[in-house]
GROMACS .gro file of C-alpha atoms in nm:
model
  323
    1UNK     CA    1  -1.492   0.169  -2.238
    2UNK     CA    2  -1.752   0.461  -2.289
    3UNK     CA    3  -1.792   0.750  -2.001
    4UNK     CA    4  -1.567   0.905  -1.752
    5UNK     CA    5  -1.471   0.624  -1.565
    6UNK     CA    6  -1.103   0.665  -1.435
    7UNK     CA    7  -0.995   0.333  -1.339
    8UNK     CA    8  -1.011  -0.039  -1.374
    9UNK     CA    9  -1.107  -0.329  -1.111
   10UNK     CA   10  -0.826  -0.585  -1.130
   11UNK     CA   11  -0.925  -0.928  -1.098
   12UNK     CA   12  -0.739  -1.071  -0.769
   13UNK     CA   13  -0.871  -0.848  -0.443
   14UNK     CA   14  -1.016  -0.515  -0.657
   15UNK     CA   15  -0.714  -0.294  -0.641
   16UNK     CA   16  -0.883   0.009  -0.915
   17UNK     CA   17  -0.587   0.092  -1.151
   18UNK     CA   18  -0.631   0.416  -1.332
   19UNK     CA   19  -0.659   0.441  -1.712
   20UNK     CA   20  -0.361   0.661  -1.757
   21UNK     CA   21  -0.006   0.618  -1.591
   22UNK     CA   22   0.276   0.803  -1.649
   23UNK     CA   23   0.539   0.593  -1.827
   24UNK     CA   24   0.928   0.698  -1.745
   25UNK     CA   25   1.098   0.470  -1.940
   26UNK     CA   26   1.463   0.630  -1.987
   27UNK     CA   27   1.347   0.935  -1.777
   28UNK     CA   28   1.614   1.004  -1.535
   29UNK     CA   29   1.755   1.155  -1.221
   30UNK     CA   30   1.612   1.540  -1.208
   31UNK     CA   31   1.390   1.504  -1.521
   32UNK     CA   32   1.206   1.225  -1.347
   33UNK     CA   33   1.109   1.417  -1.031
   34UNK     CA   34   1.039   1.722  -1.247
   35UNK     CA   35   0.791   1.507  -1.487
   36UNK     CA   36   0.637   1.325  -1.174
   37UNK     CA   37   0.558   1.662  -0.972
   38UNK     CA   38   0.387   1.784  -1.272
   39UNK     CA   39   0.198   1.456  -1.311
   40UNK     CA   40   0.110   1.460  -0.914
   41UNK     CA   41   0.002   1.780  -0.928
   42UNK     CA   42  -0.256   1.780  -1.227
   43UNK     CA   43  -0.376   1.435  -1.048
   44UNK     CA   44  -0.183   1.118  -1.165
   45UNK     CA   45  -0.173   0.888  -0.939
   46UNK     CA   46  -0.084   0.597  -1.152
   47UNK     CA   47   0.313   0.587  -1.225
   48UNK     CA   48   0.473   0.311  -1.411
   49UNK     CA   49   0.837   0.210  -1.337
   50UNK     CA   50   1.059  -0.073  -1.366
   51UNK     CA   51   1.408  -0.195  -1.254
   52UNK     CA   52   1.595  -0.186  -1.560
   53UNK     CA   53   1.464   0.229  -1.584
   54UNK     CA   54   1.681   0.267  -1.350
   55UNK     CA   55   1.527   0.536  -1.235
   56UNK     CA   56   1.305   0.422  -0.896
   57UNK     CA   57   1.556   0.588  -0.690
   58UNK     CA   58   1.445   0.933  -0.825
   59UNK     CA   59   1.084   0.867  -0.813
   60UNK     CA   60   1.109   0.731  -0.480
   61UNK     CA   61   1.258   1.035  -0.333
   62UNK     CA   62   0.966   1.270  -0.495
   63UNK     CA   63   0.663   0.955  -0.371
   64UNK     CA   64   0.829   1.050  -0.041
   65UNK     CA   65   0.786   1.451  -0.038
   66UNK     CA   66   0.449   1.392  -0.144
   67UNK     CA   67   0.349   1.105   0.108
   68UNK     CA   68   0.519   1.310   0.401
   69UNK     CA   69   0.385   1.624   0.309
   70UNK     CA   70   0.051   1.491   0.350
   71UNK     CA   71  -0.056   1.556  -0.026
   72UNK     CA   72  -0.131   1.238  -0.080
   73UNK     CA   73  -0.192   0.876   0.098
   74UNK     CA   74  -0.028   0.548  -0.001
   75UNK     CA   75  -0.354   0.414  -0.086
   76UNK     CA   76  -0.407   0.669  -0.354
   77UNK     CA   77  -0.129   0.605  -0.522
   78UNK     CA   78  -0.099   0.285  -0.802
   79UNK     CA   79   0.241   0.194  -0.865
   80UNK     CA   80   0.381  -0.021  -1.090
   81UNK     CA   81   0.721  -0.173  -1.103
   82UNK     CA   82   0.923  -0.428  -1.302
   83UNK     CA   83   1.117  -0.780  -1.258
   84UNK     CA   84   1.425  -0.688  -1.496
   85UNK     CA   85   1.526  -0.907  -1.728
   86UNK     CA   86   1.808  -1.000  -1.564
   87UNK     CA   87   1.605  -1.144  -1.261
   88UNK     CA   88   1.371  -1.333  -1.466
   89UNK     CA   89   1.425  -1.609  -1.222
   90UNK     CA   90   1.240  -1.811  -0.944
   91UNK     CA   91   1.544  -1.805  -0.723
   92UNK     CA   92   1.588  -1.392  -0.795
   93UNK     CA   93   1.206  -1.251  -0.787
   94UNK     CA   94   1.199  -1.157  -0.399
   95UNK     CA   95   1.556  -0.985  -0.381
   96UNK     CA   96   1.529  -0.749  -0.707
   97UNK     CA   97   1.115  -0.689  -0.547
   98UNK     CA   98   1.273  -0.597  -0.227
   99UNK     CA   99   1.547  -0.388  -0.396
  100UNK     CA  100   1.298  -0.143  -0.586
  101UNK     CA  101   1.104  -0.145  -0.311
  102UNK     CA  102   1.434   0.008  -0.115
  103UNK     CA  103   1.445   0.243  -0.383
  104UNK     CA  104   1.129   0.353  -0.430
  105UNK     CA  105   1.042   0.396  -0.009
  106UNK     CA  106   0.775   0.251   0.006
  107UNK     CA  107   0.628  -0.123   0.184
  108UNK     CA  108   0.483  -0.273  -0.149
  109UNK     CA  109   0.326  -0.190  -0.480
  110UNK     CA  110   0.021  -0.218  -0.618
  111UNK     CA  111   0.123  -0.401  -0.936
  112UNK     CA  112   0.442  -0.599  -1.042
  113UNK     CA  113   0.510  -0.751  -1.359
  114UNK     CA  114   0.773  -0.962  -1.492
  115UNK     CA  115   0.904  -0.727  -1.745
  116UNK     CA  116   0.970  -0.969  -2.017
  117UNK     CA  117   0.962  -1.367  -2.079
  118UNK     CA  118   1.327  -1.356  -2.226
  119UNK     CA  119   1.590  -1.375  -1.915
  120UNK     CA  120   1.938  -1.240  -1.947
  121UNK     CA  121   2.247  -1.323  -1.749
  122UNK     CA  122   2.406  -0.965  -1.587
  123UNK     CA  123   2.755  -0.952  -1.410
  124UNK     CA  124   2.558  -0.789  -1.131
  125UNK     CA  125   2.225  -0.669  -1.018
  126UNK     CA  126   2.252  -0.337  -1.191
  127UNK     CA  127   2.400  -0.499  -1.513
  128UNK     CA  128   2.068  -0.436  -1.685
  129UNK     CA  129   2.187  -0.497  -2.086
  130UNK     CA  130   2.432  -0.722  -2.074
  131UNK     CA  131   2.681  -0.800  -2.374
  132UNK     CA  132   2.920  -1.031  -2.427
  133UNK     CA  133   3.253  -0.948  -2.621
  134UNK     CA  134   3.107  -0.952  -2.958
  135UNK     CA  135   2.866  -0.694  -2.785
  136UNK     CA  136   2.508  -0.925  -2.803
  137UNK     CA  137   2.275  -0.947  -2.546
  138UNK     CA  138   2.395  -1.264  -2.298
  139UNK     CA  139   2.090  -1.456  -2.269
  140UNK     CA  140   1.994  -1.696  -2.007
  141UNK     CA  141   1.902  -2.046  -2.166
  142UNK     CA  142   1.747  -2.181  -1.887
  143UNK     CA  143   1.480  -1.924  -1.809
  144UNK     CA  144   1.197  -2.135  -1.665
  145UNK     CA  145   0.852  -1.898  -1.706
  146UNK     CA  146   0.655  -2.131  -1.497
  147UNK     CA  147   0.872  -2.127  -1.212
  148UNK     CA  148   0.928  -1.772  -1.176
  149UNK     CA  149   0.550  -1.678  -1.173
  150UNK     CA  150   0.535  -1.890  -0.851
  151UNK     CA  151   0.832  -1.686  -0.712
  152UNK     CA  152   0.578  -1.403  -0.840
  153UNK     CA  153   0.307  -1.566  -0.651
  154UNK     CA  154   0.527  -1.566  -0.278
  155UNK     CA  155   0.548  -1.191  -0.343
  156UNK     CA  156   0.157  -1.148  -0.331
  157UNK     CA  157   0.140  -1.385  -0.035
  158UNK     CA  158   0.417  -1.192   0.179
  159UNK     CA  159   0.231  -0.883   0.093
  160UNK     CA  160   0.520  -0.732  -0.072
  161UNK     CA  161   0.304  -0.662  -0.421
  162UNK     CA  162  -0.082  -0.620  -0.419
  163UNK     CA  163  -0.130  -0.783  -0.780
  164UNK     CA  164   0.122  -0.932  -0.993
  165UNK     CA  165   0.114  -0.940  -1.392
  166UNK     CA  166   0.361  -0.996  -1.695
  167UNK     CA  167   0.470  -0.771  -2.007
  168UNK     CA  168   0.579  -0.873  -2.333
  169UNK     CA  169   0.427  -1.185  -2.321
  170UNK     CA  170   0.227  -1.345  -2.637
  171UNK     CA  171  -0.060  -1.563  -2.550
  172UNK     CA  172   0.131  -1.949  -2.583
  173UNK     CA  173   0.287  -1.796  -2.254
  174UNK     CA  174  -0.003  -1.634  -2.085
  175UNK     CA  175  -0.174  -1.993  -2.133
  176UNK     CA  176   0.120  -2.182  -1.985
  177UNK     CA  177   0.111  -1.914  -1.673
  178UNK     CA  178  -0.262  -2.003  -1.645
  179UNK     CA  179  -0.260  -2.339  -1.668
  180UNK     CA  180  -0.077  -2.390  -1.324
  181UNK     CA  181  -0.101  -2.031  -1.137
  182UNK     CA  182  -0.259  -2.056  -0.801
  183UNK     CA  183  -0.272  -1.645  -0.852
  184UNK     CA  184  -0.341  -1.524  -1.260
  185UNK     CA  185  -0.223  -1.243  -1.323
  186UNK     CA  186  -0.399  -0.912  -1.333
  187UNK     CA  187  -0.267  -0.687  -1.620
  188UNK     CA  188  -0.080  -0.744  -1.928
  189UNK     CA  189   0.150  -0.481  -2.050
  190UNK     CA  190   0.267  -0.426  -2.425
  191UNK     CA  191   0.336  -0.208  -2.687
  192UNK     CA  192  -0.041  -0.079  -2.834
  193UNK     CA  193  -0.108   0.212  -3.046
  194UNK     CA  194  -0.316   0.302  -3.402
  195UNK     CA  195  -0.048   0.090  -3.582
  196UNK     CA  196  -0.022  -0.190  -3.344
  197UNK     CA  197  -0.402  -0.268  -3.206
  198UNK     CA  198  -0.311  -0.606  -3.039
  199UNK     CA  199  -0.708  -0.710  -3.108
  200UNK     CA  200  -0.633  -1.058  -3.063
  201UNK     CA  201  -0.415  -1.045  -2.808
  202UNK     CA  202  -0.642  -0.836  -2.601
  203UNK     CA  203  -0.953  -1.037  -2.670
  204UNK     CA  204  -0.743  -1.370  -2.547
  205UNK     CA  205  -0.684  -1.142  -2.200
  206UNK     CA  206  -1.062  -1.005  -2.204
  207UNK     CA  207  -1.165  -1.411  -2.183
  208UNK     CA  208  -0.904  -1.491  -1.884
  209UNK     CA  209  -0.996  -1.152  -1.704
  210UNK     CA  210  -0.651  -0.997  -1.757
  211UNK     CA  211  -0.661  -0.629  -1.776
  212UNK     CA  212  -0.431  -0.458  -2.101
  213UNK     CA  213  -0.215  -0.159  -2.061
  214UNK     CA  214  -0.041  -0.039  -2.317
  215UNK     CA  215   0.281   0.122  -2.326
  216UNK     CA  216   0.397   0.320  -2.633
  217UNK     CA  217   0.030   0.455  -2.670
  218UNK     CA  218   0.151   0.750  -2.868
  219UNK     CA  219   0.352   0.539  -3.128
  220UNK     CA  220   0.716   0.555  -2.923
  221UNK     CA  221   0.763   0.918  -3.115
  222UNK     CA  222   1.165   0.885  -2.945
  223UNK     CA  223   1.231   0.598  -3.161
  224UNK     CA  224   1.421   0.751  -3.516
  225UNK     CA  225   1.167   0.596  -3.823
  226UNK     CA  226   1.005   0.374  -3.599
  227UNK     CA  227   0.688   0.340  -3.829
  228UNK     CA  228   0.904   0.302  -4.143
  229UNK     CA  229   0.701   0.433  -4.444
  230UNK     CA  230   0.399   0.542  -4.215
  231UNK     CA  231   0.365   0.868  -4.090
  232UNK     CA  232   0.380   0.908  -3.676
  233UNK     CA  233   0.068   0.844  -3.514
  234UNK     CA  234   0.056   1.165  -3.327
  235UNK     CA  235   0.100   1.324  -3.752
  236UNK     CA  236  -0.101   1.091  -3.931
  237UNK     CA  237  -0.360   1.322  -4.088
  238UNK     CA  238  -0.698   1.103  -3.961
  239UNK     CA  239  -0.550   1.173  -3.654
  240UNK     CA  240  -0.475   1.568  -3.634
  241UNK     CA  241  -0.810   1.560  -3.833
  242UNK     CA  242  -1.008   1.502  -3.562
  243UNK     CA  243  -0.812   1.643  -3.332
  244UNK     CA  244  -0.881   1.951  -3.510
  245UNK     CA  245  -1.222   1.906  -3.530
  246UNK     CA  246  -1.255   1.854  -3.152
  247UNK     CA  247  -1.015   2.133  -3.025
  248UNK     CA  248  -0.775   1.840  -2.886
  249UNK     CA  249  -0.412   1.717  -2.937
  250UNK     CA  250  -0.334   1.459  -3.145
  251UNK     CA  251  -0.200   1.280  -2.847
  252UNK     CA  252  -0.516   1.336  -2.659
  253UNK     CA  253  -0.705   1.143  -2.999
  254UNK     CA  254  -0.464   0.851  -2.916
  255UNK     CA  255  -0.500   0.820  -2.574
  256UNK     CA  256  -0.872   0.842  -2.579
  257UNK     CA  257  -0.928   0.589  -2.871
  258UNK     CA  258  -0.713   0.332  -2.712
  259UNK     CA  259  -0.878   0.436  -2.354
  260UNK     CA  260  -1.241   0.339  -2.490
  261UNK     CA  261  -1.087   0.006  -2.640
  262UNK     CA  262  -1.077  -0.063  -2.264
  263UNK     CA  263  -0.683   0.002  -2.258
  264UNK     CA  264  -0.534   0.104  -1.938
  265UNK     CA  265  -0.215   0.408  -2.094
  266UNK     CA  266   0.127   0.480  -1.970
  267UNK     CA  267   0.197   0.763  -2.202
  268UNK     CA  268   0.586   0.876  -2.165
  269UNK     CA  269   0.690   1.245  -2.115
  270UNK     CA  270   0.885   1.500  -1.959
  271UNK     CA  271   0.712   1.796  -2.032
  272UNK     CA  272   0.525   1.942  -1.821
  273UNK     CA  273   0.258   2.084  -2.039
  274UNK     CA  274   0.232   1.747  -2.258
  275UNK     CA  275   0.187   1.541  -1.913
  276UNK     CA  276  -0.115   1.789  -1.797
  277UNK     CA  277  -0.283   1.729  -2.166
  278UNK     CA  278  -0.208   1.398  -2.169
  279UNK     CA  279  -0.465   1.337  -1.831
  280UNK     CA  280  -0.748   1.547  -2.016
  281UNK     CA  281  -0.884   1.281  -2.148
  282UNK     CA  282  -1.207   1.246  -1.938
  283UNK     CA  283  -1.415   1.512  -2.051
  284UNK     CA  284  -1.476   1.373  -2.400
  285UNK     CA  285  -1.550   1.081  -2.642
  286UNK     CA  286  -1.446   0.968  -2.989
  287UNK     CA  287  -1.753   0.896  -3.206
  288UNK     CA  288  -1.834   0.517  -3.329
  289UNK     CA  289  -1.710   0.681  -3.679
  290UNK     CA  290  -1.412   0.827  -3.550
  291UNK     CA  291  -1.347   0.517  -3.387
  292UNK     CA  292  -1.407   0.345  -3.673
  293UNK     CA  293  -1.164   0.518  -3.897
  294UNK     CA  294  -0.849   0.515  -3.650
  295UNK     CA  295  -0.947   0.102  -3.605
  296UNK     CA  296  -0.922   0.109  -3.955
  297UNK     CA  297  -0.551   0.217  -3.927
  298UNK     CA  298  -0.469  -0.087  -3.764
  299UNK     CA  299  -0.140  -0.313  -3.956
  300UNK     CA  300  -0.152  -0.608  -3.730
  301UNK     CA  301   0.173  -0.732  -3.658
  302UNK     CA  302   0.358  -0.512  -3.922
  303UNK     CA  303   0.240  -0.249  -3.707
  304UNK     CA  304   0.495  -0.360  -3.379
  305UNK     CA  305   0.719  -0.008  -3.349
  306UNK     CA  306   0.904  -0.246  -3.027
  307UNK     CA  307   1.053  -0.544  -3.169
  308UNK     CA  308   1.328  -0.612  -2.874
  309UNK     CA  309   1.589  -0.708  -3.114
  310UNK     CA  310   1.828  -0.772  -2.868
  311UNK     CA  311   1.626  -1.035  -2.713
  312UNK     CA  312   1.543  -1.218  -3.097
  313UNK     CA  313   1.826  -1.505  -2.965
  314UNK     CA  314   1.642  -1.618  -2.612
  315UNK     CA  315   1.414  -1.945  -2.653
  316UNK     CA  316   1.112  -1.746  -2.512
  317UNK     CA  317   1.173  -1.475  -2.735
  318UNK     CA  318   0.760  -1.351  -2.776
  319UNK     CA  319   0.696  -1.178  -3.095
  320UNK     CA  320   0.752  -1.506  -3.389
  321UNK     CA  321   0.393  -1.586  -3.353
  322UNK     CA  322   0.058  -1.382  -3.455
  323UNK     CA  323  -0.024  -1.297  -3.099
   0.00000   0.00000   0.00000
């Protein structure tokens, strides 16, 4: 992607998703509404959610100031919520929709994804990490992928979700969602950043018309030594390099690298200042040869900062295979 476009057509009825979202994963109660005022206010109007945040009841409450105030319509908004993990079944798809849907106060969204291929079994609907006594991760073995994106189909059909897509998924499971969808799905969500390019991955989507967002875009900086022996993305000296050079912030570098790779962003924060930067990414470009050099940065697989552990024991778990 080259220019100042803002947003990308989905496949499935047009809905335009903007190029940056504002991720809240384990953003919470006050700092939530504090992080998504700022974002509203410096013109976000892509916000990325998901059940097992638990944290829709918080942004709900602030999408309805602004929607009664007036400040903004439904139809400008684009938001995105998740199927958790412990609903990734046919039979539970339309209660936990209709549950964040409660929460967040609003009729529908504009995107929902099954949040990951692996299922787990909770106690009860807000049991989000379940553990059993030797404290793993109690895993459903009879998660049925094929099944549940039908569920994920009724949603679109009842008018409850606008598009419908998946996360965490590796392309063996995108292809068995394809082969027998009567709706595909419109965005895939993973973990993509200078480490972690997911070229192949995203070329598989580009072919089935599946649009790529990627969360962690700055490198998941709240994970402790998540790169290992490699230096943070948002410090890695080709990146504060050019920063430098064009009177930006490293994070601005990453987001606008991964934003002309055609990559929709979700970039997490709950400062104020760092969520305004992190939208001012529309008034420049990265040259061919400063593209060049961060693609050159890419460690394929080795790259992966996300590695859901916890999930490593579920048949479906998605990251054994190159893509």
């Amino acid at each position: 992607m080259t220019g100042k476009a803002t947003t990308v057509k989905l496949s499935g009825g047009g809905r335009k998703m903007p190029y940056v979202g504002l991720g809240t994963y384990e953003v919470k109660g006050e700092e939530v509404g504090v992080a998504l005022r700022a974002a509203l206010e410096c013109g976000y109007r892509h916000v990325d959610t998901a059940a097992s945040y638990q944290n829709e009841e918080a942004i709900g409450d602030v999408l309805q100031e602004w929607l009664t105030s007036g400040k903004v319509t439904r139809e400008e908004l684009f938001i995105t919520t998740k199927l958790p993990f412990i609903g990734t079944r046919a039979g539970d798809v339309a209660k936990f929709l209709q549950k964040s849907l409660q929460k967040l106060r609003v009729s529908y969204v504009d995107l929902y994804l099954i949040h990951s291929p692996v299922g787990f079994m909770g106690q009860h609907d807000e049991d989000h990490k379940p553990v059993d006594s030797e404290g793993n991760r109690v895993v459903d073995p009879n998660t049925d992928l094929e099944s549940t994106w039908r569920a994920m189909e009724d949603q679109v059909e009842c008018g409850r979700a606008h598009t419908i897509g998946i996360s965490n998924f590796n392309s063996v499971q995108i292809n068995r969602i394809m082969k027998g969808c009567r709706i595909p799905p419109a965005n895939l969500q993973v973990e993509a950043q200078i480490y972690h390019q997911q070229k192949d991955l995203k070329a598989f989507c580009h072919k089935l018309g599946i649009s790529f967002c990627a969360y962690s875009p700055l490198g998941a900086p709240y994970l402790t030594n998540g790169t290992g022996d490699r230096p943070p993305p948002l410090k890695h000296p080709r990146v504060t390099s050019i920063a430098t050079r064009l009177k930006r912030t490293p994070a601005q570098v990453l987001l606008r690298f991964l934003i002309q790779l055609d990559m929709i962003v979700i970039p997490k924060s709950s400062n104020p200042d760092r969520i305004r930067e992190n939208f001012q990414v529309f008034d420049f470009e990265l040259s061919q040869e400063d593209m060049s050099s961060l693609e050159a940065l890419d460690c394929g697989k080795e790259g992966r900062i996300v590695k859901l552990e916890e999930s490593r024991r579920h048949h479906e778990y998605p990251f054994d295979i190159p893509f």
